[in-house]
């Protein structure tokens, strides 16, 4: 996948209609936005296009839209918040058809520097089906150029992410990436394809199955691979250890053995927990007190469940991070939502915060953990896309990146 893509800095948009795919999939509570991170992340690209005299047409999905269009998933609150932040009115087209007569009329009336926000793209039904082809064409009919700035959706070949680019190209327009996408490509893409070494990758989270290809791909790219979280116990069982009631995927035992053999063959370090924090019963609610006891992984009791990495493991992982020049982290080390079982995740976050390395957090739960634990400002980059960043780490081509014009 070529990562050398044209960006908003490479095109002249003065007087031109520019369709921008943003990620405004913000959390809402009773119609109010509870976290503005994604809106703030989109502002630099939008402001650049306004300042350059473009006619800026924004689109995004919001929510899953399982039961058809509804006001609870309308982008109206986003339009209101954007108007405040940009200091100018954002004309919201509330039409559930997204690209219908109301949108066409709103775009036709635009002057240079104006901003229009279209309704939730998912209101058009399945964007990736045949319906998506017609939708792609209608989106392109509204614009002269296209900017993809929604990394969190870039792994989906949807109409508003990739489909539209074909029709923009056909009319001689440009398909480029925005500043947010560019940052993701620079950090995540270069970390995997061209890392400054030593390169340490840290994988956590619950299931081995979710990260099969990531483990294999990263073993070929990194110098040290650290495994934590629930997925570590399948590796420990593959080594022949008792893991008690810990999370395990018995269908992946042989795969774990293969990965350990692969690491040895490639001369890579594969670090697994040596001490584990165990509990007798899972907390309910999640943050309730628990009876945590540390055990060496060679003598874990059969009636307990491993839910975090113990102090000796924390120290070993922190030591591995100290000498790194590039660190990528995806997935917490334990049940970080519980204060007692968050210590491993905190220790890793602290180690990353204290290193001089380029530190990249691969979205999802690890991004949530870093934010909740107060380490966000100490990281070089926190990815805005959980699924997209995982696919990047797998070495997969992302439709939203591939569809942009090469430099």
C-alpha positions in Angstrom: 0.0 0.0 0.0 1.5 3.3 -1.1 1.5 5.7 1.9 2.7 8.7 -0.1 -0.8 10.3 -0.7 -1.8 13.7 -1.8 -3.2 15.8 1.0 -5.2 19.0 1.3 -1.9 20.9 1.0 -1.5 19.6 -2.6 -4.7 21.0 -4.1 -6.2 24.5 -4.8 -9.8 24.5 -3.7 -10.6 28.2 -4.3 -14.2 28.4 -5.6 -14.5 24.6 -5.8 -17.0 22.4 -4.0 -15.1 20.0 -1.7 -16.7 17.0 -0.1 -15.0 16.0 3.2 -15.7 12.6 4.8 -15.2 13.3 8.5 -15.6 11.0 11.6 -18.4 12.7 13.6 -19.4 9.4 15.2 -19.6 11.1 18.6 -21.2 9.8 21.8 -24.6 11.4 22.5 -26.7 11.5 25.6 -30.2 12.9 25.4 -29.2 14.8 22.2 -26.1 16.4 23.8 -22.5 15.5 22.7 -20.6 14.0 25.7 -17.1 13.9 24.0 -16.0 16.4 21.4 -12.7 14.7 20.6 -13.6 13.7 17.0 -15.1 17.1 16.2 -12.0 18.8 17.4 -9.8 16.4 15.4 -11.6 17.4 12.2 -11.3 21.2 12.7 -7.8 21.8 11.2 -8.7 20.3 7.8 -12.1 22.1 7.7 -10.5 25.4 8.7 -7.8 25.0 6.0 -10.4 24.5 3.3 -12.5 27.5 4.5 -9.4 29.7 4.5 -8.5 28.6 1.0 -11.9 29.7 -0.3 -13.4 26.2 -0.8 -17.1 25.5 -0.6 -16.9 22.9 2.2 -19.5 20.0 2.2 -19.1 17.7 5.2 -20.5 14.2 5.6 -20.2 11.4 8.2 -22.0 8.5 9.8 -23.2 8.4 13.4 -24.1 5.3 15.3 -25.1 1.9 13.8 -28.6 3.0 12.5 -30.1 -0.5 12.8 -33.7 0.5 12.7 -33.7 3.1 9.9 -33.3 6.9 10.1 -34.2 8.5 13.4 -33.7 11.8 15.1 -31.6 10.1 17.9 -28.8 9.6 15.3 -29.2 12.8 13.3 -26.1 14.9 12.9 -28.0 18.1 14.0 -26.1 18.3 17.3 -22.8 18.1 15.4 -23.8 21.0 13.1 -24.6 23.1 16.2 -21.3 22.3 17.9 -19.3 22.9 14.6 -21.0 26.3 14.1 -19.8 27.3 17.6 -16.2 26.0 17.1 -15.8 27.5 13.6 -17.4 30.8 14.5 -19.7 30.6 11.5 -23.0 29.0 10.6 -22.8 25.4 9.4 -25.8 24.9 7.2 -27.3 21.5 8.2 -29.3 19.6 5.5 -31.6 17.5 7.7 -33.0 15.5 4.7 -32.9 11.7 5.5 -32.1 11.0 1.8 -28.7 12.8 2.4 -28.1 13.8 -1.2 -31.6 14.8 -2.3 -33.0 18.1 -3.6 -32.4 19.9 -0.2 -28.7 19.0 -0.4 -28.4 20.0 -4.1 -30.1 23.3 -3.4 -27.9 24.0 -0.3 -24.7 23.3 -2.3 -25.9 25.4 -5.2 -26.4 28.4 -2.9 -22.9 28.2 -1.4 -20.3 30.9 -1.5 -16.6 30.6 -1.0 -15.8 29.6 2.6 -19.4 28.4 3.3 -19.9 25.1 5.2 -22.7 22.6 4.6 -23.2 19.4 6.7 -25.1 16.5 5.1 -27.3 14.2 7.2 -26.0 10.9 8.6 -24.7 8.8 5.6 -26.0 5.6 7.2 -29.5 6.9 6.8 -29.2 5.8 3.2 -29.1 2.2 4.2 -26.2 -0.2 3.7 -23.5 2.1 2.2 -21.4 -0.9 1.0 -24.1 -2.7 -1.0 -25.3 -2.0 -4.6 -27.3 0.9 -3.1 -23.8 2.3 -2.4 -23.0 2.7 -6.1 -25.9 5.0 -6.7 -25.1 6.9 -3.4 -21.4 7.2 -4.4 -22.4 8.9 -7.7 -24.9 11.2 -6.0 -22.2 12.3 -3.4 -19.8 13.0 -6.2 -22.4 15.0 -8.1 -22.4 17.5 -5.2 -18.6 18.1 -5.4 -15.6 18.8 -7.5 -13.0 17.3 -5.1 -13.0 14.9 -2.3 -11.1 14.8 1.0 -11.0 11.7 3.3 -10.3 12.6 6.9 -12.2 9.7 8.6 -9.5 7.3 9.6 -11.9 5.4 11.9 -13.9 4.4 8.8 -11.1 4.0 6.3 -11.1 0.2 6.6 -14.6 0.1 5.2 -15.1 0.3 1.4 -18.3 2.4 1.8 -19.8 4.9 -0.6 -18.7 7.9 1.4 -15.2 6.5 2.1 -14.0 4.9 -1.1 -16.9 4.6 -3.6 -17.2 8.3 -4.2 -13.6 8.6 -5.4 -14.2 6.8 -8.7 -16.8 9.4 -9.8 -14.7 12.3 -8.6 -11.8 11.0 -10.6 -14.0 10.6 -13.7 -14.9 14.3 -13.7 -11.2 15.3 -13.3 -11.3 16.1 -9.6 -8.8 15.3 -6.9 -9.1 12.7 -4.1 -6.8 13.6 -1.2 -6.4 13.0 2.6 -7.0 15.5 5.3 -4.6 16.4 8.2 -6.0 13.7 10.5 -5.7 10.9 8.0 -2.2 12.2 7.1 -1.1 12.0 10.7 -2.4 8.4 11.1 -0.6 7.4 7.9 2.6 9.1 9.1 2.6 7.6 12.5 0.9 4.2 12.2 2.0 3.5 8.6 5.7 4.5 9.2 5.8 2.7 12.5 5.0 -0.6 10.9 6.7 -0.1 7.5 9.8 2.0 8.4 10.3 2.0 12.2 13.2 3.6 14.0 14.7 0.7 15.9 14.5 -0.9 18.4 10.8 -1.3 17.7 8.7 -2.7 20.5 5.0 -3.8 19.9 2.7 -4.4 22.8 -0.5 -6.4 22.3 -3.2 -6.9 24.9 -7.0 -7.2 25.0 -9.2 -10.3 25.5 -8.9 -12.6 22.5 -6.1 -14.1 20.4 -8.5 -14.6 17.5 -9.0 -10.8 17.2 -5.3 -10.3 16.7 -4.1 -13.4 14.8 -2.8 -11.6 11.8 -1.5 -8.7 13.8 0.7 -11.0 15.9 2.1 -12.7 12.8 2.7 -9.4 10.9 4.3 -7.6 13.9 6.7 -10.5 14.6 8.1 -9.9 11.2 8.4 -6.1 11.7 9.3 -5.5 15.4 12.3 -6.4 17.5 10.3 -7.2 20.7 6.7 -8.3 20.9 5.0 -8.0 24.3 1.8 -10.0 25.0 -0.6 -9.1 27.8 -4.3 -9.0 28.6 -6.6 -12.0 28.3 -4.9 -13.3 25.2 -1.7 -14.0 27.1 -3.4 -17.0 28.9 -3.8 -18.9 25.6 0.0 -18.5 25.1 0.7 -19.6 28.7 -1.5 -22.7 28.2 0.4 -23.4 25.0 3.5 -23.5 27.1 1.9 -26.2 29.3 1.1 -24.0 32.3 -2.1 -24.3 34.4 -4.2 -21.2 33.8 -7.1 -21.9 36.1 -10.4 -20.2 35.0 -8.5 -17.6 32.9 -9.8 -16.6 29.5 -8.5 -19.1 26.9 -9.1 -20.0 23.2 -8.4 -23.7 23.0 -8.7 -23.6 19.2 -5.7 -21.2 19.0 -3.2 -23.2 21.2 -1.4 -24.5 18.1 -1.3 -21.1 16.6 0.3 -19.7 19.8 2.9 -22.5 19.6 3.6 -21.5 15.9 4.0 -17.9 16.9 6.5 -18.7 19.7 8.4 -20.9 17.2 8.3 -18.1 14.6 9.7 -15.6 17.1 12.6 -17.9 17.9 13.3 -18.6 14.3 13.3 -14.8 13.4 15.4 -14.0 16.5 12.7 -11.8 17.9 11.9 -11.4 21.6 8.4 -12.6 22.5 7.6 -11.6 26.1 4.8 -13.2 28.1 3.7 -12.6 31.7 5.8 -14.2 34.4 3.5 -13.1 37.2 -0.3 -12.8 37.0 -2.9 -11.1 39.2 -5.7 -13.6 39.9 -9.2 -13.3 41.3 -11.7 -16.0 42.5 -14.8 -14.4 41.1 -15.3 -11.8 38.3 -16.5 -8.4 39.8 -20.1 -7.4 39.4 -20.3 -4.5 38.8 -17.0 -4.2 36.9 -15.4 -1.8 39.4 -16.5 -3.6 42.6 -13.7 -4.7 45.1 -12.0 -8.0 44.2 -9.7 -10.3 46.2 -6.6 -10.1 44.0 -3.7 -12.4 44.6 -0.4 -12.5 42.6 0.9 -15.9 41.4 3.9 -16.9 39.4 2.5 -18.3 36.1 4.2 -21.6 36.8 2.0 -22.3 39.8 -1.4 -20.7 39.2 -4.3 -22.4 41.1 -6.9 -24.2 39.1 -9.8 -22.3 40.8 -8.6 -18.7 40.0 -8.7 -16.4 37.0 -5.9 -14.3 35.7 -7.1 -10.7 35.1 -3.9 -8.5 35.0 -0.1 -8.7 34.8 1.6 -8.9 38.2 4.4 -6.5 39.5 7.3 -8.6 38.1 5.7 -8.7 34.7 5.1 -5.0 34.8 8.8 -4.3 35.6 9.9 -6.6 32.8 7.6 -4.9 30.3 8.6 -1.4 31.4 12.3 -2.4 31.1 11.7 -3.6 27.5 10.1 -0.2 26.6 13.0 1.8 28.1 15.4 1.0 25.3 12.9 1.3 22.5 12.9 4.1 19.8 9.4 3.2 18.5 6.5 1.6 20.5 3.1 0.6 19.2 0.5 -0.4 21.8 -2.9 -2.0 21.1 -5.0 -3.5 23.9 -5.0 -3.2 27.7 -3.0 -5.5 30.0 -5.9 -6.5 32.2 -9.5 -5.6 33.2 -8.5 -1.9 33.4 -12.0 -0.8 34.2 -11.5 -2.2 37.7 -9.1 -0.1 39.9 -7.5 -3.2 41.4 -7.0 -4.8 38.0 -5.8 -1.7 36.2 -2.3 -1.6 37.7 -0.7 -3.5 34.7 -2.2 -1.2 32.2 -1.2 1.8 34.3 2.4 0.5 34.5 2.7 0.1 30.8 1.2 3.5 30.1 3.6 5.1 32.6 6.5 3.3 30.9 5.5 4.7 27.6 4.9 8.2 29.1 8.5 8.2 30.5 10.3 7.0 27.4 11.8 9.2 24.7 10.6 6.8 22.0 7.8 7.6 19.5 4.8 6.1 21.2 1.7 5.2 19.2 -1.5 4.0 20.8 -3.6 2.0 18.4 -7.1 3.2 19.1 -9.9 1.2 20.8 -9.6 0.1 24.5 -5.9 1.1 24.7 -6.8 4.7 23.7 -9.7 4.7 26.2 -7.3 3.5 28.9 -4.6 6.1 28.2 -7.2 8.8 28.2 -8.9 7.6 31.4 -5.6 7.2 33.2 -4.4 10.7 32.3 -1.5 9.8 30.1 -2.9 11.0 26.8 -0.7 14.1 26.5 2.5 12.1 27.0 1.9 9.9 23.9 3.2 10.9 20.4 0.1 9.7 18.7 -3.3 8.2 19.8 -5.0 6.7 16.8 -8.7 7.7 16.2 -9.6 4.3 14.7 -9.7 1.0 16.6 -10.6 -1.4 13.7 -8.7 0.7 11.2 -5.5 0.8 13.2 -5.7 -2.9 13.8 -6.0 -3.6 10.1 -3.0 -1.2 9.5 -1.0 -3.2 12.0 -2.0 -6.4 10.2 -0.5 -5.0 7.0 -3.9 -4.8 5.3 -4.7 -2.3 2.6 -7.3 0.3 3.9 -9.9 1.2 1.2 -10.0 4.8 2.4 -6.2 5.2 2.1 -5.8 3.3 -1.2 -8.6 5.4 -2.9 -6.7 8.7 -2.3 -4.5 9.9 -5.2 -0.8 9.1 -5.0 1.7 12.0 -5.0 
